[in-house]
Amino acid sequence: MKFTLAHQDSKSKARAGVVHTDHGEVQTPIFMPVGTAASVKAVHTRELKEDIKAQIILGNTYHLYLRPGLEIMEKAGGLHQFNGWDKPILTDSGGYQVFSLSGTRKIKEDGVMFKSHIDGSKHHFTPENVMDIQRTIGADIIMAFDECTPYPCEYGYARNSMEMTHRWLKRCIDRFDSTEGKYGYNQTLFPIVQGSVYKDLRKQSAEFIASTNQEGNAIGGLSVGEPAEMMYEMTELVTAILPQDKPRYLMGVGTPANILECIALGVDMFDCVMPTRNARNGMLFTSEGFINIRNEKWKDDFSPIDPAIGGYVSTFYSKAYLRHLVISKEILAAQIASIHNLSFYLWLVNQAREHILAGDFSVWKDQMVKKVSTRL
């Protein structure tokens, strides 16, 4: 994998770049739709490519390992062949899922023992077998196995967790470097900065991660309930330390405003379930603000969902029609709303890129943050 920096904004740390992988190029800053169980919920692969214009999507190691399982994944020839997505894929390591299973998992130095949420069966993740699992899934970018600390989190726990994540990272790198991909293309490993919301820990972790000299780096353990200002503070601290010539991925973030603010802090890659999860609950993001489509005010609004962002779904269907589908609990409602919200997120990061290249990102960003934070 290679990263080319195209332009740096003069009034912020925002940058436009290109991530080069064997499955194609990714123009940054970028948002990556989350395809937890080998599908982005309610969205066809064709719609992802042609309507949403996604450039890279996520798969989830924990979920794919449990179902359909590694045997099926390998027989298929990896996730690209299994779900028909021929562009880049990133897989997270399962660390976040294990974090969210707090009642049914035990974390030790060698790894994590956890129970499947499907059938209660016991499984063991280690830094080594998580590398092997992601090799089998076949993502272009694979994540190191880490522990994601909760918020709030005591300093002593955060420090011990971070130090263990660093020890696990060394084991991940050793295993990754001693193995080959299974499907004839290159894979790359991103380590993850941890340290909760403690400045000294974040600094220490960012320095350690930078010293491993991997091809890209991630920032984890944020967007877990801490105030947005704290997220921005930690992100700014970390991006100042992580190398300029490598892509930076802020995991699990976030709202449109979060994404714009973090682009300004030097982040290149984002993912979040918010656009699809909120879509299924009737919340739409638009270029003028966000909408609860269930509200009575939209029942006779026959204007397109959002003509400004283009695309079939956002310009063809009316707000009144989508509201009718949502109220009627029609499956089509989730499909339309999910495609629209993802289209909006991809439109937003593309607009950010264009304004970075044009040299007026900071002015545009401040205006856009106000707009996307407005309830319509």
CSV table of C-alpha atoms in Angstrom, one decimal:
chain,number,residue,atom,x,y,z
A,1,MET,CA,0.0,0.0,0.0
A,2,LYS,CA,1.2,3.5,-0.8
A,3,PHE,CA,-0.1,6.9,0.3
A,4,THR,CA,0.4,10.1,-1.8
A,5,LEU,CA,-0.3,13.5,-0.3
A,6,ALA,CA,-1.9,15.7,-2.9
A,7,HIS,CA,-2.5,18.9,-1.0
A,8,GLN,CA,-2.3,20.3,2.6
A,9,ASP,CA,-4.7,23.1,3.7
A,10,SER,CA,-2.8,26.3,4.7
A,11,LYS,CA,-5.3,27.2,7.5
A,12,SER,CA,-5.8,23.8,9.1
A,13,LYS,CA,-4.2,20.3,9.2
A,14,ALA,CA,-6.7,19.1,6.6
A,15,ARG,CA,-5.1,17.2,3.7
A,16,ALA,CA,-6.2,15.6,0.5
A,17,GLY,CA,-4.4,12.4,-0.5
A,18,VAL,CA,-4.6,9.0,-2.3
A,19,VAL,CA,-4.3,5.6,-0.8
A,20,HIS,CA,-3.1,3.1,-3.4
A,21,THR,CA,-4.0,-0.6,-2.9
A,22,ASP,CA,-4.1,-3.6,-5.2
A,23,HIS,CA,-7.9,-3.3,-5.4
A,24,GLY,CA,-7.7,0.4,-6.5
A,25,GLU,CA,-7.2,3.9,-5.3
A,26,VAL,CA,-9.0,5.7,-2.4
A,27,GLN,CA,-9.2,9.5,-2.6
A,28,THR,CA,-8.9,10.9,0.9
A,29,PRO,CA,-10.5,12.2,3.1
A,30,ILE,CA,-12.8,9.3,2.9
A,31,PHE,CA,-15.8,7.8,4.7
A,32,MET,CA,-16.0,4.0,4.7
A,33,PRO,CA,-19.5,2.4,4.9
A,34,VAL,CA,-19.6,-0.4,7.5
A,35,GLY,CA,-20.4,-3.9,6.1
A,36,THR,CA,-20.4,-5.7,9.4
A,37,ALA,CA,-21.5,-9.2,8.2
A,38,ALA,CA,-20.3,-9.0,4.6
A,39,SER,CA,-23.0,-6.6,3.7
A,40,VAL,CA,-23.7,-2.9,4.2
A,41,LYS,CA,-27.2,-3.2,5.7
A,42,ALA,CA,-30.0,-2.8,3.2
A,43,VAL,CA,-27.7,-1.8,0.4
A,44,HIS,CA,-26.7,-3.8,-2.8
A,45,THR,CA,-23.1,-3.9,-3.9
A,46,ARG,CA,-24.1,-2.2,-7.2
A,47,GLU,CA,-25.8,0.7,-5.3
A,48,LEU,CA,-22.6,1.1,-3.1
A,49,LYS,CA,-20.5,1.5,-6.2
A,50,GLU,CA,-22.9,3.4,-8.6
A,51,ASP,CA,-25.2,5.4,-6.4
A,52,ILE,CA,-23.3,5.9,-3.1
A,53,LYS,CA,-19.9,6.0,-4.9
A,54,ALA,CA,-18.1,4.3,-2.0
A,55,GLN,CA,-14.4,3.7,-2.6
A,56,ILE,CA,-13.7,1.4,0.3
A,57,ILE,CA,-15.9,-0.6,2.7
A,58,LEU,CA,-15.4,-2.3,6.1
A,59,GLY,CA,-15.8,-5.9,7.1
A,60,ASN,CA,-15.9,-7.1,10.7
A,61,THR,CA,-13.5,-9.8,11.8
A,62,TYR,CA,-15.6,-10.9,14.9
A,63,HIS,CA,-18.8,-11.3,12.9
A,64,LEU,CA,-17.3,-12.9,9.8
A,65,TYR,CA,-15.3,-15.3,11.9
A,66,LEU,CA,-18.4,-16.5,13.7
A,67,ARG,CA,-20.7,-16.5,10.6
A,68,PRO,CA,-20.3,-17.6,7.8
A,69,GLY,CA,-16.9,-18.8,9.3
A,70,LEU,CA,-13.4,-19.0,7.9
A,71,GLU,CA,-13.9,-22.3,5.9
A,72,ILE,CA,-16.6,-20.6,3.8
A,73,MET,CA,-14.6,-17.4,3.5
A,74,GLU,CA,-11.6,-19.3,2.2
A,75,LYS,CA,-13.6,-21.5,-0.2
A,76,ALA,CA,-15.2,-18.3,-1.6
A,77,GLY,CA,-11.7,-16.9,-2.2
A,78,GLY,CA,-12.0,-14.2,0.4
A,79,LEU,CA,-14.5,-11.4,1.2
A,80,HIS,CA,-14.1,-9.6,-2.2
A,81,GLN,CA,-15.2,-12.7,-4.0
A,82,PHE,CA,-17.9,-13.6,-1.4
A,83,ASN,CA,-19.8,-10.3,-1.6
A,84,GLY,CA,-18.7,-9.1,-5.1
A,85,TRP,CA,-17.0,-5.9,-3.9
A,86,ASP,CA,-13.9,-5.5,-6.2
A,87,LYS,CA,-12.6,-2.2,-4.5
A,88,PRO,CA,-10.6,-2.0,-1.3
A,89,ILE,CA,-11.8,-3.5,2.0
A,90,LEU,CA,-10.7,-2.8,5.5
A,91,THR,CA,-11.4,-5.2,8.4
A,92,ASP,CA,-11.4,-4.2,12.0
A,93,SER,CA,-9.7,-6.7,14.4
A,94,GLY,CA,-12.7,-7.6,16.6
A,95,GLY,CA,-11.3,-5.6,19.5
A,96,TYR,CA,-14.2,-3.2,19.6
A,97,GLN,CA,-16.8,-6.1,19.5
A,98,VAL,CA,-14.9,-7.9,22.3
A,99,PHE,CA,-15.0,-4.5,24.2
A,100,SER,CA,-18.8,-4.4,23.8
A,101,LEU,CA,-19.2,-8.0,25.0
A,102,SER,CA,-18.0,-6.9,28.5
A,103,GLY,CA,-20.3,-9.3,30.3
A,104,THR,CA,-19.1,-12.4,28.4
A,105,ARG,CA,-15.4,-12.0,27.9
A,106,LYS,CA,-12.1,-12.3,29.8
A,107,ILE,CA,-9.0,-10.4,28.8
A,108,LYS,CA,-5.6,-11.8,29.6
A,109,GLU,CA,-2.1,-11.3,28.4
A,110,ASP,CA,-2.3,-14.1,25.8
A,111,GLY,CA,-5.6,-12.8,24.3
A,112,VAL,CA,-9.3,-12.7,24.9
A,113,MET,CA,-11.7,-15.5,25.7
A,114,PHE,CA,-15.3,-14.7,24.7
A,115,LYS,CA,-18.7,-16.2,24.2
A,116,SER,CA,-20.4,-16.0,20.8
A,117,HIS,CA,-23.5,-13.8,20.8
A,118,ILE,CA,-25.1,-16.3,18.4
A,119,ASP,CA,-24.9,-19.6,20.3
A,120,GLY,CA,-22.9,-19.0,23.5
A,121,SER,CA,-19.9,-21.1,22.2
A,122,LYS,CA,-16.5,-20.1,23.6
A,123,HIS,CA,-13.7,-18.7,21.4
A,124,HIS,CA,-10.2,-17.4,21.9
A,125,PHE,CA,-8.8,-14.4,20.0
A,126,THR,CA,-5.0,-13.7,20.2
A,127,PRO,CA,-2.9,-11.2,18.3
A,128,GLU,CA,-1.6,-14.1,16.2
A,129,ASN,CA,-4.9,-15.8,15.3
A,130,VAL,CA,-6.6,-12.4,14.6
A,131,MET,CA,-3.8,-11.8,12.0
A,132,ASP,CA,-4.5,-15.2,10.5
A,133,ILE,CA,-8.3,-14.7,10.5
A,134,GLN,CA,-7.9,-11.3,8.7
A,135,ARG,CA,-5.5,-12.9,6.2
A,136,THR,CA,-8.2,-15.5,5.4
A,137,ILE,CA,-11.0,-12.8,5.2
A,138,GLY,CA,-8.7,-11.1,2.7
A,139,ALA,CA,-9.0,-7.4,3.4
A,140,ASP,CA,-6.6,-5.0,1.8
A,141,ILE,CA,-6.1,-3.2,5.2
A,142,ILE,CA,-6.2,-5.2,8.4
A,143,MET,CA,-6.2,-3.8,11.9
A,144,ALA,CA,-4.0,-4.8,14.8
A,145,PHE,CA,-5.7,-6.5,17.8
A,146,ASP,CA,-6.2,-4.0,20.6
A,147,GLU,CA,-8.3,-3.4,23.7
A,148,CYS,CA,-10.7,-0.6,23.3
A,149,THR,CA,-11.1,1.0,26.8
A,150,PRO,CA,-14.5,2.3,27.9
A,151,TYR,CA,-15.3,5.9,28.9
A,152,PRO,CA,-15.0,6.9,31.6
A,153,CYS,CA,-12.0,4.8,32.4
A,154,GLU,CA,-9.6,5.1,35.4
A,155,TYR,CA,-6.0,6.2,34.6
A,156,GLY,CA,-4.4,3.0,35.9
A,157,TYR,CA,-6.7,0.8,33.8
A,158,ALA,CA,-6.1,2.9,30.7
A,159,ARG,CA,-2.4,2.8,31.2
A,160,ASN,CA,-2.3,-1.0,31.7
A,161,SER,CA,-4.6,-1.6,28.7
A,162,MET,CA,-2.5,0.7,26.5
A,163,GLU,CA,0.7,-1.1,27.5
A,164,MET,CA,-0.9,-4.5,26.8
A,165,THR,CA,-2.2,-3.2,23.4
A,166,HIS,CA,1.4,-2.2,22.6
A,167,ARG,CA,2.7,-5.7,23.5
A,168,TRP,CA,-0.1,-7.2,21.4
A,169,LEU,CA,0.9,-5.0,18.5
A,170,LYS,CA,4.5,-6.4,18.5
A,171,ARG,CA,3.0,-9.9,18.3
A,172,CYS,CA,0.6,-8.8,15.5
A,173,ILE,CA,3.5,-7.4,13.5
A,174,ASP,CA,5.6,-10.5,14.0
A,175,ARG,CA,2.8,-12.7,12.9
A,176,PHE,CA,1.8,-10.5,10.0
A,177,ASP,CA,5.4,-10.2,8.7
A,178,SER,CA,6.0,-14.0,8.9
A,179,THR,CA,2.8,-14.9,6.9
A,180,GLU,CA,1.6,-14.3,3.3
A,181,GLY,CA,-1.8,-13.3,1.9
A,182,LYS,CA,-3.9,-16.1,0.5
A,183,TYR,CA,-5.4,-14.6,-2.6
A,184,GLY,CA,-2.5,-13.1,-4.6
A,185,TYR,CA,-2.7,-9.5,-3.6
A,186,ASN,CA,-0.9,-7.3,-0.9
A,187,GLN,CA,-2.4,-6.7,2.5
A,188,THR,CA,-1.2,-4.0,5.0
A,189,LEU,CA,-1.4,-3.7,8.8
A,190,PHE,CA,-2.5,-0.6,10.6
A,191,PRO,CA,-1.7,-0.3,14.4
A,192,ILE,CA,-4.1,1.5,16.7
A,193,VAL,CA,-3.3,4.4,19.1
A,194,GLN,CA,-5.0,4.0,22.5
A,195,GLY,CA,-4.8,5.8,25.9
A,196,SER,CA,-8.4,6.8,26.6
A,197,VAL,CA,-8.7,10.6,27.2
A,198,TYR,CA,-5.3,11.0,29.1
A,199,LYS,CA,-2.9,13.3,27.2
A,200,ASP,CA,0.3,11.6,28.4
A,201,LEU,CA,-1.0,8.2,27.5
A,202,ARG,CA,-2.2,9.3,24.1
A,203,LYS,CA,1.2,10.9,23.4
A,204,GLN,CA,3.1,7.8,24.6
A,205,SER,CA,0.9,5.5,22.5
A,206,ALA,CA,1.1,7.7,19.3
A,207,GLU,CA,4.9,7.8,19.6
A,208,PHE,CA,5.1,4.0,20.0
A,209,ILE,CA,2.7,3.4,17.1
A,210,ALA,CA,4.7,5.8,14.9
A,211,SER,CA,7.9,4.0,15.8
A,212,THR,CA,6.6,0.7,14.4
A,213,ASN,CA,6.8,2.3,10.9
A,214,GLN,CA,3.7,0.6,9.4
A,215,GLU,CA,2.1,1.8,6.2
A,216,GLY,CA,-0.9,3.5,7.9
A,217,ASN,CA,-2.1,4.3,11.5
A,218,ALA,CA,-5.4,4.3,13.3
A,219,ILE,CA,-6.7,6.1,16.3
A,220,GLY,CA,-9.0,4.0,18.5
A,221,GLY,CA,-10.9,4.3,21.8
A,222,LEU,CA,-12.7,7.5,20.9
A,223,SER,CA,-16.4,8.0,20.1
A,224,VAL,CA,-17.2,5.7,23.1
A,225,GLY,CA,-19.2,8.3,25.0
A,226,GLU,CA,-16.7,11.0,25.8
A,227,PRO,CA,-17.6,14.7,25.0
A,228,ALA,CA,-16.9,15.8,21.4
A,229,GLU,CA,-14.4,18.4,22.6
A,230,MET,CA,-12.4,15.7,24.4
A,231,MET,CA,-12.4,13.6,21.2
A,232,TYR,CA,-11.1,16.6,19.2
A,233,GLU,CA,-8.4,17.3,21.8
A,234,MET,CA,-7.1,13.7,21.8
A,235,THR,CA,-7.3,13.6,18.0
A,236,GLU,CA,-5.3,16.8,17.6
A,237,LEU,CA,-2.6,15.6,20.0
A,238,VAL,CA,-2.2,12.3,18.2
A,239,THR,CA,-2.2,13.6,14.6
A,240,ALA,CA,0.6,16.0,15.5
A,241,ILE,CA,2.7,12.9,16.4
A,242,LEU,CA,1.7,10.4,13.7
A,243,PRO,CA,3.8,10.6,10.5
A,244,GLN,CA,2.6,13.1,7.8
A,245,ASP,CA,3.3,10.6,5.0
A,246,LYS,CA,1.0,7.8,6.2
A,247,PRO,CA,-2.8,7.8,6.2
A,248,ARG,CA,-4.6,8.4,9.6
A,249,TYR,CA,-7.8,6.5,10.3
A,250,LEU,CA,-10.1,7.6,13.2
A,251,MET,CA,-12.2,4.6,14.1
A,252,GLY,CA,-15.9,4.7,14.6
A,253,VAL,CA,-16.4,8.5,14.0
A,254,GLY,CA,-19.0,9.9,13.6
A,255,THR,CA,-21.5,12.6,13.0
A,256,PRO,CA,-21.1,14.8,9.9
A,257,ALA,CA,-19.8,17.6,12.2
A,258,ASN,CA,-17.4,15.2,13.9
A,259,ILE,CA,-16.0,14.2,10.6
A,260,LEU,CA,-15.5,17.8,9.3
A,261,GLU,CA,-13.8,18.9,12.5
A,262,CYS,CA,-11.5,15.8,12.5
A,263,ILE,CA,-10.6,16.3,8.8
A,264,ALA,CA,-9.5,19.8,9.9
A,265,LEU,CA,-7.3,18.1,12.5
A,266,GLY,CA,-5.5,15.9,9.9
A,267,VAL,CA,-7.5,12.7,9.8
A,268,ASP,CA,-7.9,11.0,6.4
A,269,MET,CA,-10.2,8.0,7.0
A,270,PHE,CA,-13.5,7.5,8.9
A,271,ASP,CA,-16.1,4.8,9.5
A,272,CYS,CA,-19.3,4.7,11.5
A,273,VAL,CA,-22.6,2.8,11.6
A,274,MET,CA,-24.5,6.0,12.2
A,275,PRO,CA,-25.6,6.7,8.6
A,276,THR,CA,-27.2,3.3,8.2
A,277,ARG,CA,-28.4,2.8,11.8
A,278,ASN,CA,-30.0,6.2,11.9
A,279,ALA,CA,-31.5,5.6,8.4
A,280,ARG,CA,-33.4,2.6,9.7
A,281,ASN,CA,-34.8,4.8,12.5
A,282,GLY,CA,-36.0,7.5,10.1
A,283,MET,CA,-33.2,10.0,10.7
A,284,LEU,CA,-31.8,11.5,7.5
A,285,PHE,CA,-28.7,13.7,7.0
A,286,THR,CA,-28.9,16.3,4.3
A,287,SER,CA,-26.8,19.2,3.0
A,288,GLU,CA,-29.0,21.7,4.9
A,289,GLY,CA,-29.4,19.8,8.2
A,290,PHE,CA,-30.8,16.6,9.7
A,291,ILE,CA,-34.4,15.4,9.5
A,292,ASN,CA,-36.7,13.1,11.5
A,293,ILE,CA,-38.7,11.9,8.5
A,294,ARG,CA,-41.4,10.5,10.9
A,295,ASN,CA,-42.5,14.0,11.8
A,296,GLU,CA,-45.9,15.2,10.6
A,297,LYS,CA,-44.3,18.3,8.8
A,298,TRP,CA,-43.0,16.0,6.0
A,299,LYS,CA,-46.2,14.2,5.2
A,300,ASP,CA,-47.1,16.5,2.2
A,301,ASP,CA,-43.6,17.6,1.3
A,302,PHE,CA,-43.2,16.4,-2.2
A,303,SER,CA,-39.7,17.8,-2.8
A,304,PRO,CA,-36.8,15.4,-3.3
A,305,ILE,CA,-35.0,14.2,-0.2
A,306,ASP,CA,-31.9,16.2,-1.1
A,307,PRO,CA,-31.4,17.4,-4.7
A,308,ALA,CA,-28.1,19.1,-3.8
A,309,ILE,CA,-26.2,15.9,-3.3
A,310,GLY,CA,-27.3,14.2,-6.6
A,311,GLY,CA,-27.7,10.5,-7.0
A,312,TYR,CA,-30.9,8.5,-7.9
A,313,VAL,CA,-32.4,7.9,-4.5
A,314,SER,CA,-31.9,11.4,-3.1
A,315,THR,CA,-33.2,13.2,-6.2
A,316,PHE,CA,-36.0,10.7,-7.3
A,317,TYR,CA,-38.0,10.0,-4.1
A,318,SER,CA,-39.9,12.7,-2.2
A,319,LYS,CA,-39.8,13.3,1.6
A,320,ALA,CA,-43.6,12.6,1.7
A,321,TYR,CA,-43.2,9.2,0.0
A,322,LEU,CA,-40.3,8.2,2.2
A,323,ARG,CA,-42.2,9.2,5.3
A,324,HIS,CA,-45.2,7.1,4.2
A,325,LEU,CA,-42.9,4.1,3.7
A,326,VAL,CA,-41.3,4.6,7.2
A,327,ILE,CA,-44.7,5.0,8.9
A,328,SER,CA,-45.9,1.9,7.1
A,329,LYS,CA,-42.8,-0.1,8.1
A,330,GLU,CA,-42.1,-0.9,4.5
A,331,ILE,CA,-38.7,-2.6,3.9
A,332,LEU,CA,-38.1,-0.1,1.1
A,333,ALA,CA,-37.9,2.7,3.6
A,334,ALA,CA,-34.7,1.3,5.2
A,335,GLN,CA,-33.2,0.8,1.7
A,336,ILE,CA,-33.9,4.3,0.5
A,337,ALA,CA,-32.9,6.0,3.7
A,338,SER,CA,-29.7,4.0,4.0
A,339,ILE,CA,-28.6,4.7,0.4
A,340,HIS,CA,-29.4,8.4,0.9
A,341,ASN,CA,-27.5,8.8,4.2
A,342,LEU,CA,-24.4,7.0,2.8
A,343,SER,CA,-24.6,9.0,-0.4
A,344,PHE,CA,-24.7,12.1,1.8
A,345,TYR,CA,-21.6,11.0,3.8
A,346,LEU,CA,-19.6,10.3,0.7
A,347,TRP,CA,-20.8,13.6,-0.8
A,348,LEU,CA,-19.6,15.4,2.3
A,349,VAL,CA,-16.1,14.0,2.4
A,350,ASN,CA,-15.8,14.5,-1.4
A,351,GLN,CA,-16.8,18.2,-0.9
A,352,ALA,CA,-14.2,18.5,1.8
A,353,ARG,CA,-11.6,17.1,-0.5
A,354,GLU,CA,-12.5,19.6,-3.3
A,355,HIS,CA,-12.4,22.5,-0.9
A,356,ILE,CA,-9.0,21.4,0.5
A,357,LEU,CA,-7.7,21.3,-3.1
A,358,ALA,CA,-9.3,24.7,-3.9
A,359,GLY,CA,-7.7,26.2,-0.8
A,360,ASP,CA,-10.9,27.4,1.0
A,361,PHE,CA,-11.6,24.4,3.2
A,362,SER,CA,-11.6,26.2,6.6
A,363,VAL,CA,-14.2,28.8,5.5
A,364,TRP,CA,-16.4,26.1,3.9
A,365,LYS,CA,-16.0,23.8,6.9
A,366,ASP,CA,-17.2,26.3,9.4
A,367,GLN,CA,-20.3,27.0,7.4
A,368,MET,CA,-20.9,23.4,6.8
A,369,VAL,CA,-20.6,22.4,10.4
A,370,LYS,CA,-23.4,24.8,11.3
A,371,LYS,CA,-25.6,23.5,8.5
A,372,VAL,CA,-25.2,19.8,9.2
A,373,SER,CA,-25.8,20.4,13.0
A,374,THR,CA,-29.2,22.1,12.3
A,375,ARG,CA,-32.4,20.1,12.9
A,376,LEU,CA,-34.8,20.8,10.1
